[in-house]
């Protein structure tokens, strides 16, 4: 049976946008980690009879009737949506969902508080989350959450139809996942990938030590702001500033051309597959390494990162327990991937059971659907990594300047059109007003 799926995703897995377009229209949804789990969800559900349309993160309750008519199910992969700063977006989603008549399936959502699962910190969003979950469960058998911290939180709100399913990103290859160390110990010349959440300032000394010790260290940022810094340099308010965290062009990782950012998951994974080890605070930076076959290690700094690390048995430490003088070689030595590897098929079966419960297909059990997805990935040309502007070739910089010039011309044309439309509207309003006054005399 043909199934029309509307999926909450910023873009489809084969949509190609240049880094400049990505930055201007925010095609990564603030963080390119969003693409990793939404694209994995696309692959997982893309059977021969499924047609998947991305929402581009658009939420408009006025489109509810159109959605009810055009689609059979609304699939909502989410990240750490249950957080204070995202409450307004959750409210908007709730208003839309409350008007939907089709099934709504939440494919993994997480709560964000501290690593202890501080319940009081979440109190201000209790009502928002309650209304959202109630709306989902009115249209679904259960709600899928990322880990036990989120499950326990929803239980305190009175919900029992909660399934812990992790995150789709770990099931990019279905039941196949094996992470193994390629050598006994790390050496200074090995390729290391570093992930950093810019707001985790305790990473500063760790960054500095590893930059000095490992010449082949590369920093892989994930946030939109850093993409802008790579493309165009420091923003006006940031020029001339410096920080021990790599957020300015003055940081040694920028000046030494050791920063790479990707605007698509597939180029990111391909790049990481050539590294010996990846570590840092980004959960999807770590997961991207793992599904690429590269050993990864997470510094869990909040509940959303910790519960996923626990669920998938990803080697990790809580950030507060990471000393400033930690060395990647020590992390590599202590990392054990036995539980991650051995438990993967069981966790995959849990995800499949969740999909089956909600009448969603599985591409890996649908002939060659998953293989065809991968083949289409391989045949699609995605942009290469974005590097610091100072290390970017003149040809690429010229293309960037030309893109900006062309875009500026487009914006001017759009502005002139809007001015003309407004003028016409104003003229009609004036004439109409005069006519009405004349008729009323």
CSV table of C-alpha atoms in Angstrom, one decimal:
chain,number,residue,atom,x,y,z
A,1,UNK,CA,0.0,0.0,0.0
A,2,UNK,CA,1.3,3.4,-1.0
A,3,UNK,CA,2.2,5.5,2.1
A,4,UNK,CA,2.5,9.2,2.0
A,5,UNK,CA,4.8,10.4,4.8
A,6,UNK,CA,5.2,14.0,5.9
A,7,UNK,CA,8.5,14.1,7.9
A,8,UNK,CA,9.8,16.9,10.1
A,9,UNK,CA,13.2,17.4,8.5
A,10,UNK,CA,15.0,20.5,7.4
A,11,UNK,CA,15.8,19.0,4.0
A,12,UNK,CA,15.6,15.8,2.1
A,13,UNK,CA,18.6,13.4,1.9
A,14,UNK,CA,19.3,14.2,-1.7
A,15,UNK,CA,18.7,18.0,-1.6
A,16,UNK,CA,22.0,19.7,-2.5
A,17,UNK,CA,22.7,23.3,-1.4
A,18,UNK,CA,26.0,25.1,-1.4
A,19,UNK,CA,27.5,26.2,1.9
A,20,UNK,CA,26.5,29.8,1.1
A,21,UNK,CA,22.9,28.8,0.5
A,22,UNK,CA,23.0,26.5,3.5
A,23,UNK,CA,24.1,29.4,5.7
A,24,UNK,CA,21.7,32.0,4.3
A,25,UNK,CA,18.6,29.7,4.6
A,26,UNK,CA,19.8,27.7,7.6
A,27,UNK,CA,19.5,24.4,5.8
A,28,UNK,CA,21.1,22.6,8.8
A,29,UNK,CA,18.5,23.9,11.3
A,30,UNK,CA,21.2,25.6,13.4
A,31,UNK,CA,23.2,22.4,13.8
A,32,UNK,CA,24.2,19.9,11.1
A,33,UNK,CA,23.6,17.1,13.6
A,34,UNK,CA,19.9,17.5,12.8
A,35,UNK,CA,20.7,16.2,9.3
A,36,UNK,CA,22.3,13.0,10.6
A,37,UNK,CA,19.2,11.8,12.4
A,38,UNK,CA,16.6,13.1,9.9
A,39,UNK,CA,18.5,11.6,7.0
A,40,UNK,CA,18.8,8.2,8.8
A,41,UNK,CA,15.0,8.4,9.4
A,42,UNK,CA,14.5,9.0,5.7
A,43,UNK,CA,16.5,5.9,4.8
A,44,UNK,CA,14.9,3.7,7.5
A,45,UNK,CA,11.4,4.5,6.2
A,46,UNK,CA,12.0,4.8,2.5
A,47,UNK,CA,10.4,1.6,1.2
A,48,UNK,CA,9.4,1.1,-2.4
A,49,UNK,CA,5.8,2.1,-1.5
A,50,UNK,CA,6.7,5.1,0.7
A,51,UNK,CA,6.8,8.7,-0.5
A,52,UNK,CA,8.5,11.0,2.0
A,53,UNK,CA,8.2,14.8,2.0
A,54,UNK,CA,10.3,17.0,4.2
A,55,UNK,CA,8.6,19.9,6.1
A,56,UNK,CA,11.7,22.1,6.0
A,57,UNK,CA,10.9,22.7,9.7
A,58,UNK,CA,7.8,24.7,8.6
A,59,UNK,CA,5.0,24.6,11.2
A,60,UNK,CA,1.8,26.3,10.2
A,61,UNK,CA,-1.5,25.2,11.9
A,62,UNK,CA,-3.4,26.7,9.0
A,63,UNK,CA,-1.9,23.9,6.8
A,64,UNK,CA,-3.6,21.2,8.9
A,65,UNK,CA,-6.4,20.6,6.4
A,66,UNK,CA,-3.9,20.3,3.5
A,67,UNK,CA,-1.8,17.9,5.5
A,68,UNK,CA,-4.8,15.7,6.4
A,69,UNK,CA,-5.7,15.5,2.8
A,70,UNK,CA,-2.3,15.0,1.2
A,71,UNK,CA,-0.5,12.7,3.7
A,72,UNK,CA,-1.2,9.4,5.6
A,73,UNK,CA,1.1,9.9,8.6
A,74,UNK,CA,3.2,12.7,10.1
A,75,UNK,CA,6.6,11.5,11.3
A,76,UNK,CA,8.4,13.7,13.8
A,77,UNK,CA,12.1,12.9,14.5
A,78,UNK,CA,13.2,15.3,17.3
A,79,UNK,CA,16.3,16.1,19.2
A,80,UNK,CA,16.3,17.8,22.6
A,81,UNK,CA,13.0,19.4,22.0
A,82,UNK,CA,11.8,19.3,25.7
A,83,UNK,CA,13.9,22.3,26.8
A,84,UNK,CA,13.1,25.8,28.0
A,85,UNK,CA,14.5,27.6,25.0
A,86,UNK,CA,12.4,25.5,22.6
A,87,UNK,CA,9.1,25.7,24.4
A,88,UNK,CA,7.6,28.1,21.9
A,89,UNK,CA,8.4,25.7,19.0
A,90,UNK,CA,6.8,22.8,20.9
A,91,UNK,CA,3.7,24.9,21.4
A,92,UNK,CA,3.6,25.6,17.7
A,93,UNK,CA,3.9,21.9,16.9
A,94,UNK,CA,1.2,21.1,19.4
A,95,UNK,CA,-1.2,23.6,17.8
A,96,UNK,CA,-0.7,21.9,14.4
A,97,UNK,CA,-0.9,18.3,15.8
A,98,UNK,CA,-4.1,19.1,17.6
A,99,UNK,CA,-5.7,19.8,14.2
A,100,UNK,CA,-4.4,16.7,12.5
A,101,UNK,CA,-6.6,13.7,11.8
A,102,UNK,CA,-3.8,11.5,10.6
A,103,UNK,CA,-1.5,9.4,12.8
A,104,UNK,CA,1.5,11.3,14.4
A,105,UNK,CA,4.6,9.3,15.2
A,106,UNK,CA,7.4,10.9,17.3
A,107,UNK,CA,10.6,9.1,16.3
A,108,UNK,CA,12.7,9.9,19.3
A,109,UNK,CA,12.6,13.1,21.5
A,110,UNK,CA,14.8,14.1,24.4
A,111,UNK,CA,14.6,16.3,27.4
A,112,UNK,CA,17.4,18.8,28.2
A,113,UNK,CA,18.4,19.3,31.8
A,114,UNK,CA,21.6,18.6,33.7
A,115,UNK,CA,23.3,15.2,33.9
A,116,UNK,CA,21.4,14.5,37.1
A,117,UNK,CA,18.1,14.9,35.4
A,118,UNK,CA,17.2,17.9,37.5
A,119,UNK,CA,13.4,17.8,37.7
A,120,UNK,CA,12.9,21.3,39.1
A,121,UNK,CA,14.7,22.9,36.2
A,122,UNK,CA,12.0,21.4,33.9
A,123,UNK,CA,9.1,22.6,35.9
A,124,UNK,CA,8.4,25.7,33.8
A,125,UNK,CA,7.8,23.6,30.7
A,126,UNK,CA,5.7,20.9,32.3
A,127,UNK,CA,2.4,22.2,30.9
A,128,UNK,CA,3.9,22.7,27.4
A,129,UNK,CA,5.3,19.2,27.3
A,130,UNK,CA,2.1,17.7,28.7
A,131,UNK,CA,-0.1,19.3,26.1
A,132,UNK,CA,2.3,18.2,23.3
A,133,UNK,CA,2.5,14.6,24.5
A,134,UNK,CA,-1.2,14.4,25.0
A,135,UNK,CA,-1.8,15.6,21.4
A,136,UNK,CA,0.6,13.0,20.1
A,137,UNK,CA,-0.8,10.1,22.1
A,138,UNK,CA,-4.3,11.0,20.9
A,139,UNK,CA,-3.0,10.1,17.4
A,140,UNK,CA,-0.4,7.5,18.2
A,141,UNK,CA,0.0,4.2,20.2
A,142,UNK,CA,3.0,5.6,22.1
A,143,UNK,CA,5.7,8.3,22.0
A,144,UNK,CA,9.3,7.4,21.2
A,145,UNK,CA,11.9,8.9,23.4
A,146,UNK,CA,15.7,8.9,23.3
A,147,UNK,CA,16.5,7.5,26.7
A,148,UNK,CA,15.6,6.8,30.3
A,149,UNK,CA,15.8,10.3,31.6
A,150,UNK,CA,13.2,11.5,29.1
A,151,UNK,CA,11.0,8.4,29.8
A,152,UNK,CA,11.2,9.1,33.6
A,153,UNK,CA,10.3,12.7,33.1
A,154,UNK,CA,7.2,11.9,31.0
A,155,UNK,CA,6.2,9.4,33.7
A,156,UNK,CA,6.2,12.1,36.3
A,157,UNK,CA,3.7,14.0,34.0
A,158,UNK,CA,1.4,11.0,34.1
A,159,UNK,CA,2.3,9.3,30.7
A,160,UNK,CA,2.9,5.6,30.5
A,161,UNK,CA,2.8,5.0,26.7
A,162,UNK,CA,6.4,5.8,26.4
A,163,UNK,CA,8.9,3.7,24.4
A,164,UNK,CA,12.7,4.2,24.7
A,165,UNK,CA,14.0,3.8,21.1
A,166,UNK,CA,17.2,5.9,21.1
A,167,UNK,CA,17.9,8.0,17.9
A,168,UNK,CA,17.4,6.9,14.3
A,169,UNK,CA,21.0,8.1,13.5
A,170,UNK,CA,22.5,4.9,15.0
A,171,UNK,CA,20.4,2.7,12.7
A,172,UNK,CA,21.7,4.3,9.5
A,173,UNK,CA,23.0,0.8,8.5
A,174,UNK,CA,20.1,-1.1,10.0
A,175,UNK,CA,21.3,-4.0,12.2
A,176,UNK,CA,24.9,-3.7,10.9
A,177,UNK,CA,27.2,-1.7,13.1
A,178,UNK,CA,30.6,-2.7,14.3
A,179,UNK,CA,33.1,-0.3,15.7
A,180,UNK,CA,36.7,-1.6,16.3
A,181,UNK,CA,40.0,0.0,17.1
A,182,UNK,CA,42.4,-0.2,14.2
A,183,UNK,CA,45.5,-0.1,16.3
A,184,UNK,CA,46.5,-0.9,19.8
A,185,UNK,CA,47.3,2.7,20.9
A,186,UNK,CA,47.1,6.2,19.6
A,187,UNK,CA,50.2,8.0,18.5
A,188,UNK,CA,50.9,11.7,18.1
A,189,UNK,CA,50.7,11.5,14.3
A,190,UNK,CA,47.3,9.8,14.1
A,191,UNK,CA,44.3,11.6,12.7
A,192,UNK,CA,42.0,12.8,15.5
A,193,UNK,CA,38.6,14.5,15.1
A,194,UNK,CA,37.4,16.9,17.8
A,195,UNK,CA,33.9,18.1,18.5
A,196,UNK,CA,33.1,21.1,20.7
A,197,UNK,CA,29.9,22.7,21.9
A,198,UNK,CA,31.0,26.3,22.0
A,199,UNK,CA,29.2,26.9,25.3
A,200,UNK,CA,31.1,24.2,27.1
A,201,UNK,CA,34.0,26.4,28.1
A,202,UNK,CA,35.7,23.7,30.2
A,203,UNK,CA,36.9,22.3,26.9
A,204,UNK,CA,39.3,25.2,26.4
A,205,UNK,CA,42.4,23.6,28.0
A,206,UNK,CA,41.6,20.2,26.4
A,207,UNK,CA,41.5,21.8,23.0
A,208,UNK,CA,44.9,23.6,23.5
A,209,UNK,CA,46.7,20.5,24.8
A,210,UNK,CA,45.5,18.4,21.9
A,211,UNK,CA,46.3,21.0,19.3
A,212,UNK,CA,49.9,21.1,20.5
A,213,UNK,CA,50.3,17.3,20.8
A,214,UNK,CA,48.5,16.1,17.7
A,215,UNK,CA,49.4,17.8,14.5
A,216,UNK,CA,46.7,15.9,12.5
A,217,UNK,CA,43.9,17.0,14.8
A,218,UNK,CA,40.9,18.4,13.0
A,219,UNK,CA,38.0,20.4,14.6
A,220,UNK,CA,34.6,19.6,13.1
A,221,UNK,CA,32.1,22.3,14.1
A,222,UNK,CA,28.4,21.8,13.8
A,223,UNK,CA,26.7,25.1,14.4
A,224,UNK,CA,25.4,27.7,11.9
A,225,UNK,CA,27.4,30.6,13.5
A,226,UNK,CA,30.7,28.8,12.9
A,227,UNK,CA,29.7,28.1,9.3
A,228,UNK,CA,29.3,31.8,8.8
A,229,UNK,CA,32.6,32.4,10.4
A,230,UNK,CA,34.3,29.9,8.0
A,231,UNK,CA,32.6,31.4,5.0
A,232,UNK,CA,32.9,35.1,5.7
A,233,UNK,CA,35.1,35.7,8.7
A,234,UNK,CA,34.1,37.0,12.1
A,235,UNK,CA,30.8,38.8,12.3
A,236,UNK,CA,31.1,42.6,12.9
A,237,UNK,CA,30.5,42.3,16.6
A,238,UNK,CA,33.1,39.6,16.9
A,239,UNK,CA,36.0,41.1,14.9
A,240,UNK,CA,39.2,41.6,16.9
A,241,UNK,CA,38.1,39.2,19.6
A,242,UNK,CA,39.8,36.1,20.8
A,243,UNK,CA,38.8,33.0,22.8
A,244,UNK,CA,40.3,29.7,23.9
A,245,UNK,CA,37.2,28.1,22.3
A,246,UNK,CA,37.4,28.0,18.5
A,247,UNK,CA,34.7,30.5,17.7
A,248,UNK,CA,36.9,33.3,16.1
A,249,UNK,CA,39.2,33.3,13.1
A,250,UNK,CA,42.0,34.2,15.4
A,251,UNK,CA,42.0,30.8,17.1
A,252,UNK,CA,45.0,28.6,16.2
A,253,UNK,CA,42.7,25.9,14.8
A,254,UNK,CA,41.4,28.5,12.2
A,255,UNK,CA,44.8,30.0,11.5
A,256,UNK,CA,46.4,26.6,11.0
A,257,UNK,CA,43.7,25.3,8.7
A,258,UNK,CA,42.5,22.6,11.1
A,259,UNK,CA,38.7,23.3,10.9
A,260,UNK,CA,36.4,21.4,8.6
A,261,UNK,CA,32.6,21.7,8.5
A,262,UNK,CA,30.2,19.7,6.4
A,263,UNK,CA,26.7,20.7,5.2
A,264,UNK,CA,25.6,17.1,4.4
A,265,UNK,CA,26.0,13.9,6.4
A,266,UNK,CA,27.5,11.8,3.7
A,267,UNK,CA,30.6,13.9,3.0
A,268,UNK,CA,31.0,14.2,6.8
A,269,UNK,CA,30.9,10.4,7.3
A,270,UNK,CA,33.2,9.8,4.4
A,271,UNK,CA,35.7,12.2,5.9
A,272,UNK,CA,35.5,10.7,9.4
A,273,UNK,CA,36.0,7.2,8.1
A,274,UNK,CA,39.7,8.1,7.6
A,275,UNK,CA,40.3,9.0,11.2
A,276,UNK,CA,41.7,6.9,14.0
A,277,UNK,CA,39.6,8.4,16.8
A,278,UNK,CA,36.9,11.1,17.4
A,279,UNK,CA,36.1,12.7,20.8
A,280,UNK,CA,34.4,15.7,22.3
A,281,UNK,CA,31.0,17.0,23.5
A,282,UNK,CA,28.8,16.7,20.4
A,283,UNK,CA,26.6,13.6,20.6
A,284,UNK,CA,25.9,13.5,16.8
A,285,UNK,CA,29.5,14.3,16.1
A,286,UNK,CA,30.3,11.2,18.0
A,287,UNK,CA,27.5,9.2,16.4
A,288,UNK,CA,28.6,10.3,12.9
A,289,UNK,CA,32.0,8.9,13.7
A,290,UNK,CA,30.6,5.6,15.0
A,291,UNK,CA,28.4,4.9,12.0
A,292,UNK,CA,31.4,5.6,9.9
A,293,UNK,CA,33.3,2.9,11.6
A,294,UNK,CA,35.6,5.2,13.5
A,295,UNK,CA,35.9,4.8,17.3
A,296,UNK,CA,34.2,7.7,19.1
A,297,UNK,CA,34.2,9.0,22.7
A,298,UNK,CA,31.7,11.4,24.2
A,299,UNK,CA,32.0,14.0,26.9
A,300,UNK,CA,28.4,14.0,28.2
A,301,UNK,CA,27.6,17.5,29.5
A,302,UNK,CA,23.8,17.3,29.9
A,303,UNK,CA,20.9,14.9,30.0
A,304,UNK,CA,20.4,14.7,26.3
A,305,UNK,CA,23.9,13.6,25.6
A,306,UNK,CA,24.1,11.3,28.6
A,307,UNK,CA,20.9,9.3,28.0
A,308,UNK,CA,21.9,8.6,24.4
A,309,UNK,CA,25.4,7.5,25.4
A,310,UNK,CA,23.9,5.2,28.1
A,311,UNK,CA,21.3,3.7,25.8
A,312,UNK,CA,23.7,2.9,23.0
A,313,UNK,CA,26.6,2.0,25.3
A,314,UNK,CA,28.8,4.7,23.7
A,315,UNK,CA,32.0,5.1,25.6
A,316,UNK,CA,31.8,8.3,27.6
A,317,UNK,CA,32.6,10.3,30.6
A,318,UNK,CA,30.5,13.0,32.3
A,319,UNK,CA,32.1,16.3,31.4
A,320,UNK,CA,32.6,17.4,35.0
A,321,UNK,CA,34.7,14.3,35.6
A,322,UNK,CA,37.0,15.0,32.6
A,323,UNK,CA,40.3,16.5,33.8
A,324,UNK,CA,41.8,19.4,31.9
A,325,UNK,CA,45.0,17.3,31.2
A,326,UNK,CA,43.1,14.3,29.7
A,327,UNK,CA,44.8,12.9,26.7
A,328,UNK,CA,43.0,11.3,23.7
A,329,UNK,CA,45.4,8.4,23.9
A,330,UNK,CA,44.1,7.6,27.4
A,331,UNK,CA,40.4,7.8,26.2
A,332,UNK,CA,41.2,5.6,23.3
A,333,UNK,CA,42.8,3.0,25.6
A,334,UNK,CA,39.9,2.9,28.0
A,335,UNK,CA,37.2,2.9,25.3
A,336,UNK,CA,35.4,-0.5,25.0
A,337,UNK,CA,33.0,-1.0,22.2
A,338,UNK,CA,31.9,-4.5,23.1
A,339,UNK,CA,28.5,-3.5,24.6
A,340,UNK,CA,27.9,-1.1,21.8
A,341,UNK,CA,28.5,-3.7,19.1
A,342,UNK,CA,26.8,-6.7,20.9
A,343,UNK,CA,23.7,-4.8,21.9
A,344,UNK,CA,23.1,-3.1,18.5
A,345,UNK,CA,20.8,-5.8,17.0
A,346,UNK,CA,18.6,-5.8,20.1
A,347,UNK,CA,18.3,-2.0,20.0
A,348,UNK,CA,17.5,-2.2,16.3
A,349,UNK,CA,14.8,-4.8,17.0
A,350,UNK,CA,13.3,-2.4,19.5
A,351,UNK,CA,13.2,0.4,16.8
A,352,UNK,CA,11.6,-2.0,14.3
A,353,UNK,CA,9.0,-3.0,16.8
A,354,UNK,CA,8.2,0.6,17.4
A,355,UNK,CA,7.8,1.2,13.6
A,356,UNK,CA,5.6,-1.9,13.2
A,357,UNK,CA,3.4,-0.8,16.1
A,358,UNK,CA,2.8,2.5,14.2
A,359,UNK,CA,2.3,0.9,10.8
A,360,UNK,CA,5.5,2.3,9.4
A,361,UNK,CA,7.6,0.3,6.9
A,362,UNK,CA,11.3,-0.6,7.2
A,363,UNK,CA,13.5,-0.2,4.1
A,364,UNK,CA,16.0,-2.8,5.3
A,365,UNK,CA,13.2,-5.5,5.1
A,366,UNK,CA,11.9,-4.2,1.8
A,367,UNK,CA,14.0,-5.8,-0.9
A,368,UNK,CA,16.8,-3.6,-2.1
A,369,UNK,CA,15.2,-0.3,-0.9
A,370,UNK,CA,18.1,0.5,1.5
A,371,UNK,CA,20.7,-0.4,-1.1
A,372,UNK,CA,19.0,1.8,-3.6
A,373,UNK,CA,19.0,4.7,-1.1
A,374,UNK,CA,22.8,4.2,-0.7
A,375,UNK,CA,23.3,4.1,-4.4
A,376,UNK,CA,21.5,7.4,-4.8
A,377,UNK,CA,23.7,8.9,-2.1
A,378,UNK,CA,26.8,7.8,-4.0
A,379,UNK,CA,25.5,9.2,-7.2
A,380,UNK,CA,24.7,12.6,-5.7
A,381,UNK,CA,27.4,15.3,-5.7
A,382,UNK,CA,27.5,17.1,-2.4
A,383,UNK,CA,29.7,20.1,-1.5
A,384,UNK,CA,33.0,19.4,0.0
A,385,UNK,CA,34.0,20.5,3.5
A,386,UNK,CA,34.1,24.2,4.3
A,387,UNK,CA,37.6,25.4,5.5
A,388,UNK,CA,38.8,28.6,7.0
A,389,UNK,CA,38.6,31.4,4.4
A,390,UNK,CA,42.4,32.0,4.7
A,391,UNK,CA,43.0,28.4,3.5
A,392,UNK,CA,40.4,28.4,0.8
A,393,UNK,CA,41.5,28.4,-2.8
A,394,UNK,CA,41.1,31.6,-4.8
A,395,UNK,CA,38.7,29.9,-7.2
A,396,UNK,CA,36.4,28.9,-4.4
A,397,UNK,CA,36.6,32.4,-2.9
A,398,UNK,CA,35.8,33.9,-6.3
A,399,UNK,CA,32.7,31.6,-6.6
A,400,UNK,CA,31.6,32.8,-3.2
A,401,UNK,CA,32.0,36.4,-4.1
A,402,UNK,CA,30.1,35.8,-7.3
A,403,UNK,CA,27.3,34.0,-5.4
A,404,UNK,CA,27.0,37.0,-3.0
A,405,UNK,CA,26.9,39.4,-5.9
A,406,UNK,CA,24.2,37.4,-7.7
A,407,UNK,CA,22.2,37.0,-4.4
A,408,UNK,CA,22.5,40.7,-3.8
A,409,UNK,CA,21.0,41.4,-7.3
A,410,UNK,CA,18.2,39.0,-6.5
A,411,UNK,CA,17.4,40.7,-3.3
A,412,UNK,CA,17.4,44.1,-4.9
A,413,UNK,CA,15.0,42.9,-7.6
A,414,UNK,CA,12.7,41.4,-4.9
A,415,UNK,CA,12.8,44.7,-3.0
A,416,UNK,CA,11.9,46.7,-6.0
A,417,UNK,CA,9.0,44.3,-6.8
A,418,UNK,CA,7.8,44.6,-3.2
A,419,UNK,CA,8.0,48.4,-3.4
A,420,UNK,CA,6.0,48.4,-6.6
A,421,UNK,CA,3.4,46.1,-5.1
A,422,UNK,CA,3.1,48.3,-2.0
A,423,UNK,CA,2.8,51.4,-4.1
A,424,UNK,CA,0.1,49.8,-6.2
A,425,UNK,CA,-1.7,48.8,-3.0
A,426,UNK,CA,-1.4,52.2,-1.5
A,427,UNK,CA,-2.7,53.9,-4.7
A,428,UNK,CA,-5.7,51.6,-4.7
A,429,UNK,CA,-6.3,52.4,-1.0
A,430,UNK,CA,-6.1,56.1,-1.7
A,431,UNK,CA,-8.4,56.0,-4.7
A,432,UNK,CA,-10.8,53.7,-3.0
A,433,UNK,CA,-11.0,56.0,0.0
A,434,UNK,CA,-11.7,59.0,-2.2
A,435,UNK,CA,-14.4,57.1,-4.1
A,436,UNK,CA,-16.0,56.1,-0.9
A,437,UNK,CA,-15.9,59.6,0.4
A,438,UNK,CA,-17.5,60.9,-2.8
A,439,UNK,CA,-20.3,58.4,-2.7
A,440,UNK,CA,-21.0,59.2,1.0
A,441,UNK,CA,-21.5,63.0,0.3
